[in-house]
Structure formats: structure tokens, C-alpha cells
PDB file of N, CA and C in Angstrom:
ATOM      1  N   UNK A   4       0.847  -1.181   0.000  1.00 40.00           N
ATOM      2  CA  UNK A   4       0.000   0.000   0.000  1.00 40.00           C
ATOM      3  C   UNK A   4       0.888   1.237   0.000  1.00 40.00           C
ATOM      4  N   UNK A   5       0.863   1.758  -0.675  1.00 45.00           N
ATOM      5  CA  UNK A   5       1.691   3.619  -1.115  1.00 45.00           C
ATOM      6  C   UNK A   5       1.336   4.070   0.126  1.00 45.00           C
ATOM      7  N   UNK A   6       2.266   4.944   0.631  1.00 51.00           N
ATOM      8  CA  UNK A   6       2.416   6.054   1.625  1.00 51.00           C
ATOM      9  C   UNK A   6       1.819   7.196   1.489  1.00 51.00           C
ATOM     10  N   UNK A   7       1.259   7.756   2.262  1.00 56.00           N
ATOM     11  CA  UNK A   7       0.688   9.429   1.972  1.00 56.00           C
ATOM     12  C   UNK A   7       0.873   9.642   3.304  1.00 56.00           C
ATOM     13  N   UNK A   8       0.374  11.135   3.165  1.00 54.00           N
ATOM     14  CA  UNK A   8       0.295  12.051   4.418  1.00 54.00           C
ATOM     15  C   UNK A   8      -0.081  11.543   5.540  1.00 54.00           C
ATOM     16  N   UNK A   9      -1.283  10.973   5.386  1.00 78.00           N
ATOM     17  CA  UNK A   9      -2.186  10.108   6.399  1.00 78.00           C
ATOM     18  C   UNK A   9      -1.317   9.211   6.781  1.00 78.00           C
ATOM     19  N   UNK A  10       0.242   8.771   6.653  1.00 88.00           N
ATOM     20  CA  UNK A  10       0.460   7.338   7.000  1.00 88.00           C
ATOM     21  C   UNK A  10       1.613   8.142   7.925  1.00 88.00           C
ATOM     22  N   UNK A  11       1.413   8.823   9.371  1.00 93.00           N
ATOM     23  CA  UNK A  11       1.921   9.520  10.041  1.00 93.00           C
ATOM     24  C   UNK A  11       2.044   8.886  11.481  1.00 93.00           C
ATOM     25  N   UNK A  12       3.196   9.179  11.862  1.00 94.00           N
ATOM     26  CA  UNK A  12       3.420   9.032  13.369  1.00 94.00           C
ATOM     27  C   UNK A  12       4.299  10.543  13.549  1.00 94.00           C
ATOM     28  N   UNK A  13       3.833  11.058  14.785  1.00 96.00           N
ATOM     29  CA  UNK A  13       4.348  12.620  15.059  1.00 96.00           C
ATOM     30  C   UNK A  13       4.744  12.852  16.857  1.00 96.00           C
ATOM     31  N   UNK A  14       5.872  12.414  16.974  1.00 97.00           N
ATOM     32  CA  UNK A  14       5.948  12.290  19.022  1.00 97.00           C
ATOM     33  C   UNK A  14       6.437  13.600  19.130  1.00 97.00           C
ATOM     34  N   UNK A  15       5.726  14.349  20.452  1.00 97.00           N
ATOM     35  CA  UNK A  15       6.434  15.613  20.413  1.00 97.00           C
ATOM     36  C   UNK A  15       7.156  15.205  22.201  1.00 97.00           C
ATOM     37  N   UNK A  16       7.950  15.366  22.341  1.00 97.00           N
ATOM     38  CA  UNK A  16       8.612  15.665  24.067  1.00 97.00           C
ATOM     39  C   UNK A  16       8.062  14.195  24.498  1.00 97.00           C
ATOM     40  N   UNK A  17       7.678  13.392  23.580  1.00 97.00           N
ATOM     41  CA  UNK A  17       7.386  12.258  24.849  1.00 97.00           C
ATOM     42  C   UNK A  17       6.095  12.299  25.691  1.00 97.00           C
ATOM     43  N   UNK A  18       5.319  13.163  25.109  1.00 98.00           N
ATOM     44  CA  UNK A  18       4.146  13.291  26.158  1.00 98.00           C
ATOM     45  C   UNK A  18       2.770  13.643  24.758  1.00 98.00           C
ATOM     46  N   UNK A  19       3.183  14.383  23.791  1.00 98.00           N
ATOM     47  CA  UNK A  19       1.832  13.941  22.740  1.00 98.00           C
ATOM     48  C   UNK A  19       2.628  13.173  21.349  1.00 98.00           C
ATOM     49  N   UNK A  20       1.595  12.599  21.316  1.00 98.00           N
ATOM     50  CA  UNK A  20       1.303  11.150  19.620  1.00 98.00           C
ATOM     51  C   UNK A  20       0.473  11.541  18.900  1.00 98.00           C
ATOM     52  N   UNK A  21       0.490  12.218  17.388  1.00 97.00           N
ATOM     53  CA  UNK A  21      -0.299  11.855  16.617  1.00 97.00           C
ATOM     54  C   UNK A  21       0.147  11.410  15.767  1.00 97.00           C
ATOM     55  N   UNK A  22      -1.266   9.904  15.377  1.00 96.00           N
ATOM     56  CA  UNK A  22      -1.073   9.092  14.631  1.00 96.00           C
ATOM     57  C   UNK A  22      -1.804   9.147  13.011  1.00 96.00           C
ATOM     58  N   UNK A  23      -1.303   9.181  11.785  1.00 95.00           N
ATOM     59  CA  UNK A  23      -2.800   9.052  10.784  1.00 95.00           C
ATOM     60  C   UNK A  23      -2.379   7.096  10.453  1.00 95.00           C
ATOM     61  N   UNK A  24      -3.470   7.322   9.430  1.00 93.00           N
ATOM     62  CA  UNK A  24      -4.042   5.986   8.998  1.00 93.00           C
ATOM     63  C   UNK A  24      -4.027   4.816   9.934  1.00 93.00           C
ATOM     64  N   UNK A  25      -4.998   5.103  11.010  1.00 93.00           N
ATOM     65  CA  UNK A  25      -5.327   4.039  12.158  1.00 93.00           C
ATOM     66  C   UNK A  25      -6.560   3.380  11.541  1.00 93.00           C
ATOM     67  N   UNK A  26      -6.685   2.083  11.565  1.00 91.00           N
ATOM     68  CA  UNK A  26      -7.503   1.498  11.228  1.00 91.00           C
ATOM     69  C   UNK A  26      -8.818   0.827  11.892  1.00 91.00           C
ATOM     70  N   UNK A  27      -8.023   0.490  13.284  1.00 90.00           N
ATOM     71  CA  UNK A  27      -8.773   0.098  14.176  1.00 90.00           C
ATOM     72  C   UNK A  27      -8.047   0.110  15.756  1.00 90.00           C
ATOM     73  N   UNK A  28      -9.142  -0.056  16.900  1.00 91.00           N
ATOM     74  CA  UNK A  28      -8.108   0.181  17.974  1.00 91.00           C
ATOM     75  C   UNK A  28      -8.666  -1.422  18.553  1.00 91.00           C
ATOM     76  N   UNK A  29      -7.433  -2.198  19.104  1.00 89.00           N
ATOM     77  CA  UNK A  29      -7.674  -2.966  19.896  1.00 89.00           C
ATOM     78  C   UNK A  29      -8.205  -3.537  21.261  1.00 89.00           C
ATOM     79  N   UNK A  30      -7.341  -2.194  21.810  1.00 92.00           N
ATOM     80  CA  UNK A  30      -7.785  -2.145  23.297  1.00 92.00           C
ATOM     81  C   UNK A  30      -6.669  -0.569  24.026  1.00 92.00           C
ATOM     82  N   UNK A  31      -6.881  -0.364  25.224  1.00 94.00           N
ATOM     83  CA  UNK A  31      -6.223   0.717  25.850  1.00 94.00           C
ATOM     84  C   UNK A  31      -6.761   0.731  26.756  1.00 94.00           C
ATOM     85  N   UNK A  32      -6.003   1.181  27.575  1.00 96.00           N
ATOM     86  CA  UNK A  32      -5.741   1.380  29.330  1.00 96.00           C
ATOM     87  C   UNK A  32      -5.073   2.582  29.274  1.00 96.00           C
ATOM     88  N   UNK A  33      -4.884   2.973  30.837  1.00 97.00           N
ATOM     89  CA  UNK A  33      -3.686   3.808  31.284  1.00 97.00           C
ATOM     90  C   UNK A  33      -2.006   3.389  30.881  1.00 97.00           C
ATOM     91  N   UNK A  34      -2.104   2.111  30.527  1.00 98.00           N
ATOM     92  CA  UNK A  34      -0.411   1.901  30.669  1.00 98.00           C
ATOM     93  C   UNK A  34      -0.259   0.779  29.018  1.00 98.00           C
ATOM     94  N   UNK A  35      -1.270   0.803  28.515  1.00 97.00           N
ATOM     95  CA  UNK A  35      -0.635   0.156  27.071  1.00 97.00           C
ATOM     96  C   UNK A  35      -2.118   0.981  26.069  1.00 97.00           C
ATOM     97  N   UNK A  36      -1.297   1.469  24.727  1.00 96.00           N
ATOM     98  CA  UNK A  36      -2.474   1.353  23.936  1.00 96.00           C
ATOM     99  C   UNK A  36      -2.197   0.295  22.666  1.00 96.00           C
ATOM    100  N   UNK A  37      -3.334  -0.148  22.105  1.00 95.00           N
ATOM    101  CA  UNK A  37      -2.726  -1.460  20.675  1.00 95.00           C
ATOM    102  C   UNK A  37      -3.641  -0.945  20.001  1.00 95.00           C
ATOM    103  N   UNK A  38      -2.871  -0.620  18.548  1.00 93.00           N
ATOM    104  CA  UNK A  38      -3.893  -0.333  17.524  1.00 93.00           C
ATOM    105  C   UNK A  38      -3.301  -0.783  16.348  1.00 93.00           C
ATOM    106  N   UNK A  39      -3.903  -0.209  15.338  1.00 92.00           N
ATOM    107  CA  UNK A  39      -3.670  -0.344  13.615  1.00 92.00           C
ATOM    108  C   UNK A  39      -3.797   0.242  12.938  1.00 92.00           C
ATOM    109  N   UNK A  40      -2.986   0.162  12.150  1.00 91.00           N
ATOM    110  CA  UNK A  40      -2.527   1.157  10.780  1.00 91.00           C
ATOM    111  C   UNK A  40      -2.646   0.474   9.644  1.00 91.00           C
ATOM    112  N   UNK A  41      -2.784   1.306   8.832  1.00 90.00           N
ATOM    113  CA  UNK A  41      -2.578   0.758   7.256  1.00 90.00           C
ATOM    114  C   UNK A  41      -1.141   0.253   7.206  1.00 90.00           C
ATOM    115  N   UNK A  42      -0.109   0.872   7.867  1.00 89.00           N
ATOM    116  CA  UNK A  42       0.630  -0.244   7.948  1.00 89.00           C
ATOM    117  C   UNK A  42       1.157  -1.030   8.525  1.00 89.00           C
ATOM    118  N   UNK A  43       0.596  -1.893   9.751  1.00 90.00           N
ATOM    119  CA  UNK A  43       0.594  -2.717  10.534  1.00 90.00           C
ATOM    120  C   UNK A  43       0.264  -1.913  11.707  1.00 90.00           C
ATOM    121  N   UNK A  44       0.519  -2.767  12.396  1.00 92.00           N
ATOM    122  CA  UNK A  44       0.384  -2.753  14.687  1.00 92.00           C
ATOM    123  C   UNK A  44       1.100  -1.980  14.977  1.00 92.00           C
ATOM    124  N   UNK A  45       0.662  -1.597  16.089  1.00 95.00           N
ATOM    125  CA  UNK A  45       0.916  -0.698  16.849  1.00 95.00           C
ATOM    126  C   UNK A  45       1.277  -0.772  18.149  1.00 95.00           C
ATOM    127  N   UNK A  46       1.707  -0.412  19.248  1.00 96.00           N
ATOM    128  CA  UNK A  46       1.230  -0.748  20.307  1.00 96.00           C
ATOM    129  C   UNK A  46       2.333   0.216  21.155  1.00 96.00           C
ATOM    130  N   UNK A  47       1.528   1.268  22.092  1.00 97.00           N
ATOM    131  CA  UNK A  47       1.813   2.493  22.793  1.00 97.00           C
ATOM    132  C   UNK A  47       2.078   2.318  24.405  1.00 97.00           C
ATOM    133  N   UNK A  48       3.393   2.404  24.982  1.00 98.00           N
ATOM    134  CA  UNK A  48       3.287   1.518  26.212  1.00 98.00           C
ATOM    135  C   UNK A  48       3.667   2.990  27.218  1.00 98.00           C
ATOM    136  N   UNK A  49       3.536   3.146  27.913  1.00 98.00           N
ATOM    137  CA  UNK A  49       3.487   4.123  28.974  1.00 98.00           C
ATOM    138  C   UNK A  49       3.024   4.504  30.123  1.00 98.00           C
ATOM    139  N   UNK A  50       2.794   5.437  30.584  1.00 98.00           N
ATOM    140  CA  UNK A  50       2.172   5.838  31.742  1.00 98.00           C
ATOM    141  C   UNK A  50       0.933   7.297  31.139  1.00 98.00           C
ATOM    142  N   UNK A  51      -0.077   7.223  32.746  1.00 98.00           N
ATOM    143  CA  UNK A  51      -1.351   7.711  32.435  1.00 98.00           C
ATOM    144  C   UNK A  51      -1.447   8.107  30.496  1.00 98.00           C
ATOM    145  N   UNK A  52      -2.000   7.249  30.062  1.00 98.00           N
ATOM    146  CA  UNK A  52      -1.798   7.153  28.652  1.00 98.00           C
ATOM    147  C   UNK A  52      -3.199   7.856  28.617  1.00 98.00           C
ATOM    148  N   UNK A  53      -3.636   9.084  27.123  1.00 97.00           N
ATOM    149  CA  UNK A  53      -5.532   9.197  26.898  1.00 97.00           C
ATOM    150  C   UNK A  53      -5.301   9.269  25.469  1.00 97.00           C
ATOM    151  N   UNK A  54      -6.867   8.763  25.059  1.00 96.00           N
ATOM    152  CA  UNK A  54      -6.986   8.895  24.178  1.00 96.00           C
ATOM    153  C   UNK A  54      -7.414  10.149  23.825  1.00 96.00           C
ATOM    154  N   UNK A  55      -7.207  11.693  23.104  1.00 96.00           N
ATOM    155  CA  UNK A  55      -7.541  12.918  23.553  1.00 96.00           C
ATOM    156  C   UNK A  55      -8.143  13.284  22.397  1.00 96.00           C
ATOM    157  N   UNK A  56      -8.228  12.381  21.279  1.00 94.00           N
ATOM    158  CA  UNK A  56      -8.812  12.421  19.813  1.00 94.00           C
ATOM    159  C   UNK A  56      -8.967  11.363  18.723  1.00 94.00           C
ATOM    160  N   UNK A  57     -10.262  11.150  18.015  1.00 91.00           N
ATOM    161  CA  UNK A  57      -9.985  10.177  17.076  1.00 91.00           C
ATOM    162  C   UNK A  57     -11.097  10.329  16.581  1.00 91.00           C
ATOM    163  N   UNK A  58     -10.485  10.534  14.961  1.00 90.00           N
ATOM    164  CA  UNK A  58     -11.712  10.533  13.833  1.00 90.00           C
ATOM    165  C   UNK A  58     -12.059   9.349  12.910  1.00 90.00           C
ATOM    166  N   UNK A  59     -12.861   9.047  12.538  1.00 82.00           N
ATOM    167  CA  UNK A  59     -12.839   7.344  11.826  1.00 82.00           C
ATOM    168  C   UNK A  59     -13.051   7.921  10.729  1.00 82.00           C
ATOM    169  N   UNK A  60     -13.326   9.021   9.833  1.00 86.00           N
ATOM    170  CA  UNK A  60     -13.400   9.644   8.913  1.00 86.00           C
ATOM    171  C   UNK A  60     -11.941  10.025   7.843  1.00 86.00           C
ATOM    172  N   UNK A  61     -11.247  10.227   9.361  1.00 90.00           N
ATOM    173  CA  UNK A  61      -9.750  10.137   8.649  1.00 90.00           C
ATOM    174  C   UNK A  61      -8.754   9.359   9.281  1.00 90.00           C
ATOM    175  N   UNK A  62      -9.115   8.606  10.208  1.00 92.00           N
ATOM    176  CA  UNK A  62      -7.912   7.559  10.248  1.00 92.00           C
ATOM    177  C   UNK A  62      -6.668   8.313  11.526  1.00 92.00           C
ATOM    178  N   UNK A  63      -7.018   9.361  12.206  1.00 95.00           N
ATOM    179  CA  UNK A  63      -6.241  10.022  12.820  1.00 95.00           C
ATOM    180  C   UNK A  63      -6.328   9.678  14.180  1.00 95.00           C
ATOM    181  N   UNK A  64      -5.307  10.089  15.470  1.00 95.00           N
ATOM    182  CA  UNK A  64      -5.957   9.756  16.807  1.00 95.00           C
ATOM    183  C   UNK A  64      -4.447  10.714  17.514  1.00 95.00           C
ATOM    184  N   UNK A  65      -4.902  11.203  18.393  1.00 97.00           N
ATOM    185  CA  UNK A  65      -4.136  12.000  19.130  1.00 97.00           C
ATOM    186  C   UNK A  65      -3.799  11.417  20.555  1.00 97.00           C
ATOM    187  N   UNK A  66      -2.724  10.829  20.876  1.00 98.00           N
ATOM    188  CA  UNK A  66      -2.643  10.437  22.266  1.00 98.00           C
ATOM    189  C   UNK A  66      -1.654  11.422  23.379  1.00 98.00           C
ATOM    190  N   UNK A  67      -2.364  11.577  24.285  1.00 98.00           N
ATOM    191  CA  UNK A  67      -1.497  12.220  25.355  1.00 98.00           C
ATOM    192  C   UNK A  67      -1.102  11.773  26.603  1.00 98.00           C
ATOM    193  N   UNK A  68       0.173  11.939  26.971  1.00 98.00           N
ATOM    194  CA  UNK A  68       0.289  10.993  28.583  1.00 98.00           C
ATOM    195  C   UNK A  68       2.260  10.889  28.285  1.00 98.00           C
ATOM    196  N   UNK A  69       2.387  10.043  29.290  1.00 98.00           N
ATOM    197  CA  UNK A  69       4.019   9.932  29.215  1.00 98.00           C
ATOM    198  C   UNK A  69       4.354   8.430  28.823  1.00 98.00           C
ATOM    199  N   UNK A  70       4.567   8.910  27.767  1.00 98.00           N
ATOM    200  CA  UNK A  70       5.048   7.557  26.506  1.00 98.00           C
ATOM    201  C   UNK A  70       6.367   7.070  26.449  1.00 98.00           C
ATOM    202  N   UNK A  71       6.578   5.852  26.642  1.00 97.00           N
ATOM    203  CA  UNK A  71       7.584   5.552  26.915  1.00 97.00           C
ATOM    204  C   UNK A  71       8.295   4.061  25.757  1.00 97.00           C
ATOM    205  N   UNK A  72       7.103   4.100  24.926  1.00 97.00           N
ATOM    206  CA  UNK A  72       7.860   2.836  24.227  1.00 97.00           C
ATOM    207  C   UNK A  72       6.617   3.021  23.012  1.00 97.00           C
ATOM    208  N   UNK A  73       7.233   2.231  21.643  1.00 96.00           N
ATOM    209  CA  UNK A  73       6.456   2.570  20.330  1.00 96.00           C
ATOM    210  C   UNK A  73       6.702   1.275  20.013  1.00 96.00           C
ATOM    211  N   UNK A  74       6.089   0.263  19.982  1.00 95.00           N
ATOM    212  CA  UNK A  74       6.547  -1.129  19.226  1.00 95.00           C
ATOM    213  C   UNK A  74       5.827  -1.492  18.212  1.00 95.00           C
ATOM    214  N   UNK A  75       6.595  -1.821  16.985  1.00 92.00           N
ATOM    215  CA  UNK A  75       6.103  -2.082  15.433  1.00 92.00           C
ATOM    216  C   UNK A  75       5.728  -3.775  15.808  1.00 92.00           C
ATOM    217  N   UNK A  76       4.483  -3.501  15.301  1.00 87.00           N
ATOM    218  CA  UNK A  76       4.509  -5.361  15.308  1.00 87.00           C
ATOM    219  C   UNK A  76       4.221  -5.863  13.841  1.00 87.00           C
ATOM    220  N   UNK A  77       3.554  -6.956  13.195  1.00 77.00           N
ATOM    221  CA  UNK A  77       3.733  -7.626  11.900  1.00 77.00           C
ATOM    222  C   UNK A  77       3.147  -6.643  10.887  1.00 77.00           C
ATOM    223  N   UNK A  78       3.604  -6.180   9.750  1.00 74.00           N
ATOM    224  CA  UNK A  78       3.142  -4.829   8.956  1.00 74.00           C
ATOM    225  C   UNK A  78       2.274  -5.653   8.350  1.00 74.00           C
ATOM    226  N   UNK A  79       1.852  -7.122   8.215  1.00 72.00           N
ATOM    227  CA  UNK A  79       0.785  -7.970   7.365  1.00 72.00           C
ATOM    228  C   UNK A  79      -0.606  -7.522   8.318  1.00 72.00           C
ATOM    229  N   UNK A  80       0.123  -7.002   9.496  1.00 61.00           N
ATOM    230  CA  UNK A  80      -1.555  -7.049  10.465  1.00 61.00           C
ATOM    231  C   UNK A  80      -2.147  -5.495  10.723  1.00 61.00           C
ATOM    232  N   UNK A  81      -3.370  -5.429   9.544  1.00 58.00           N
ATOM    233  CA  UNK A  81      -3.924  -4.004   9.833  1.00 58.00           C
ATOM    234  C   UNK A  81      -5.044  -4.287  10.593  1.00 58.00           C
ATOM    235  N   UNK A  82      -5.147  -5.353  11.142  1.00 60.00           N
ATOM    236  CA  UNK A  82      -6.224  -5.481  11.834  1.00 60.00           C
ATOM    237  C   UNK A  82      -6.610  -6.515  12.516  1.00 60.00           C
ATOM    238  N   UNK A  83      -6.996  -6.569  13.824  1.00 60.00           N
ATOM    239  CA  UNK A  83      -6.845  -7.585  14.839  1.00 60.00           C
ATOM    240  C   UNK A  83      -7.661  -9.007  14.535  1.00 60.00           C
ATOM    241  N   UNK A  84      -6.639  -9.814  15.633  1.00 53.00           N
ATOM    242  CA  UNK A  84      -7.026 -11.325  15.050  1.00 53.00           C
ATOM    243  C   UNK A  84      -7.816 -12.009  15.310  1.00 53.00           C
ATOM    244  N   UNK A  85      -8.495 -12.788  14.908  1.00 47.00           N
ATOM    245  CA  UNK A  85     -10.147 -13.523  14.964  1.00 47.00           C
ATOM    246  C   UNK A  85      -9.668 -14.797  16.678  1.00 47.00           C
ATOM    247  N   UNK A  86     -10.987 -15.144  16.913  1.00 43.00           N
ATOM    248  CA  UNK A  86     -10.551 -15.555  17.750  1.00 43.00           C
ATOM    249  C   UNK A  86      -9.880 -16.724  17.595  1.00 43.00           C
ATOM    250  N   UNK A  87      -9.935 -17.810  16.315  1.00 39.00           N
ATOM    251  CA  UNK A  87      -9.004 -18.590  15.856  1.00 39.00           C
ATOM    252  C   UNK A  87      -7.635 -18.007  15.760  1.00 39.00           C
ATOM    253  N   UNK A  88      -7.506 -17.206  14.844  1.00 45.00           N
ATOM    254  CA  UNK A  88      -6.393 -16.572  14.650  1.00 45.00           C
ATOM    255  C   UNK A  88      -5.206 -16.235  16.282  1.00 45.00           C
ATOM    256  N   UNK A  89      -6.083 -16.111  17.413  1.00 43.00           N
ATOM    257  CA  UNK A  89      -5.361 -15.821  18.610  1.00 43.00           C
ATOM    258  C   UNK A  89      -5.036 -16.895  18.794  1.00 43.00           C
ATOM    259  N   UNK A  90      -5.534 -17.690  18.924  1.00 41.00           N
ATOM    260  CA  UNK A  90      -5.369 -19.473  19.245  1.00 41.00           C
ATOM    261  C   UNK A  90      -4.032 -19.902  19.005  1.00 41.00           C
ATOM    262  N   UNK A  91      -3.862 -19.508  17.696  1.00 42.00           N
ATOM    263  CA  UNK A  91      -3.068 -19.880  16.836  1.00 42.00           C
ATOM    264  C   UNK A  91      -1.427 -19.229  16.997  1.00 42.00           C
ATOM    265  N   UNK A  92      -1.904 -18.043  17.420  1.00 44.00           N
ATOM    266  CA  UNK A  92      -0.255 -16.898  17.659  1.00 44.00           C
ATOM    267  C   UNK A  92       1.090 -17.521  18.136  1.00 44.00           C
TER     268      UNK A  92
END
């Protein structure tokens, strides 16, 4: 899938995230967020983590809190796994 504008990650000081082309969110707490992108996983590990924005119109989401880790996971996965599929991991 080609890159555009939308295919953004933006950390400022460690404390705001904006993300484009999110696809879907998995789950989030205070201390992990997991999501998806057009180009793969995501997953936001930190402290008092929020979600402070998100449009499904454009694929965008703004996180604020003290971020402490960004982990790329499989770029094949824009979107979370069936419950077979977990079984299986």
C-alpha cells in the first residue's frame, strides 16, 4: 500500500502522539495502547496514557500521557485477530 500524508506518526517531548491511517483500535488502558494502521500494529506503552482524539473519517488519533515505548509489530496485520487466529499466535 503507497504512503501518503495520512500514513503519520508525530511524538512531540514524549508526552503527545499523533497518529494518521489508524484502522482500528484494539484495546487501551492507562499503561498500554494497541492499535492499527494501514501499515501494521501498533502498540503504545506508557504511563497515564488518553486517548484525547480520534476521527474514523480520517484515520487520525491523538494520544497524550508519558510515553515511553512505540513497538512495530507484523506490517501484514492491519487489523486484529479472529478468535481462531489468537489461538493460533
Amino acid at each position: 500500500m503507497p504512503q501518503d500524508a495520512s500514513d503519520t506518526l508525530i511524538l512531540n517531548s514524549r508526552r503527545t502522539l499523533s497518529i494518521g491511517g489508524v484502522t482500528d483500535l484494539d484495546r487501551f488502558d492507562e499503561k498500554e495502547i494497541r492499535l492499527f494502521t494501514r501499515l501494521g500494529e501498533l502498540t503504545i506503552r506508557g504511563q497515564d496514557l488518553h486517548i484525547q482524539a480520534v476521527s474514523v473519517e480520517t484515520g487520525c488519533m491523538d494520544v497524550e500521557g508519558d510515553i515511553w515505548c512505540l513497538q512495530y509489530g507484523d506490517r501484514d496485520r492491519t487489523g486484529p485477530l479472529s478468535l481462531l487466529g489468537r489461538l493460533f499466535r
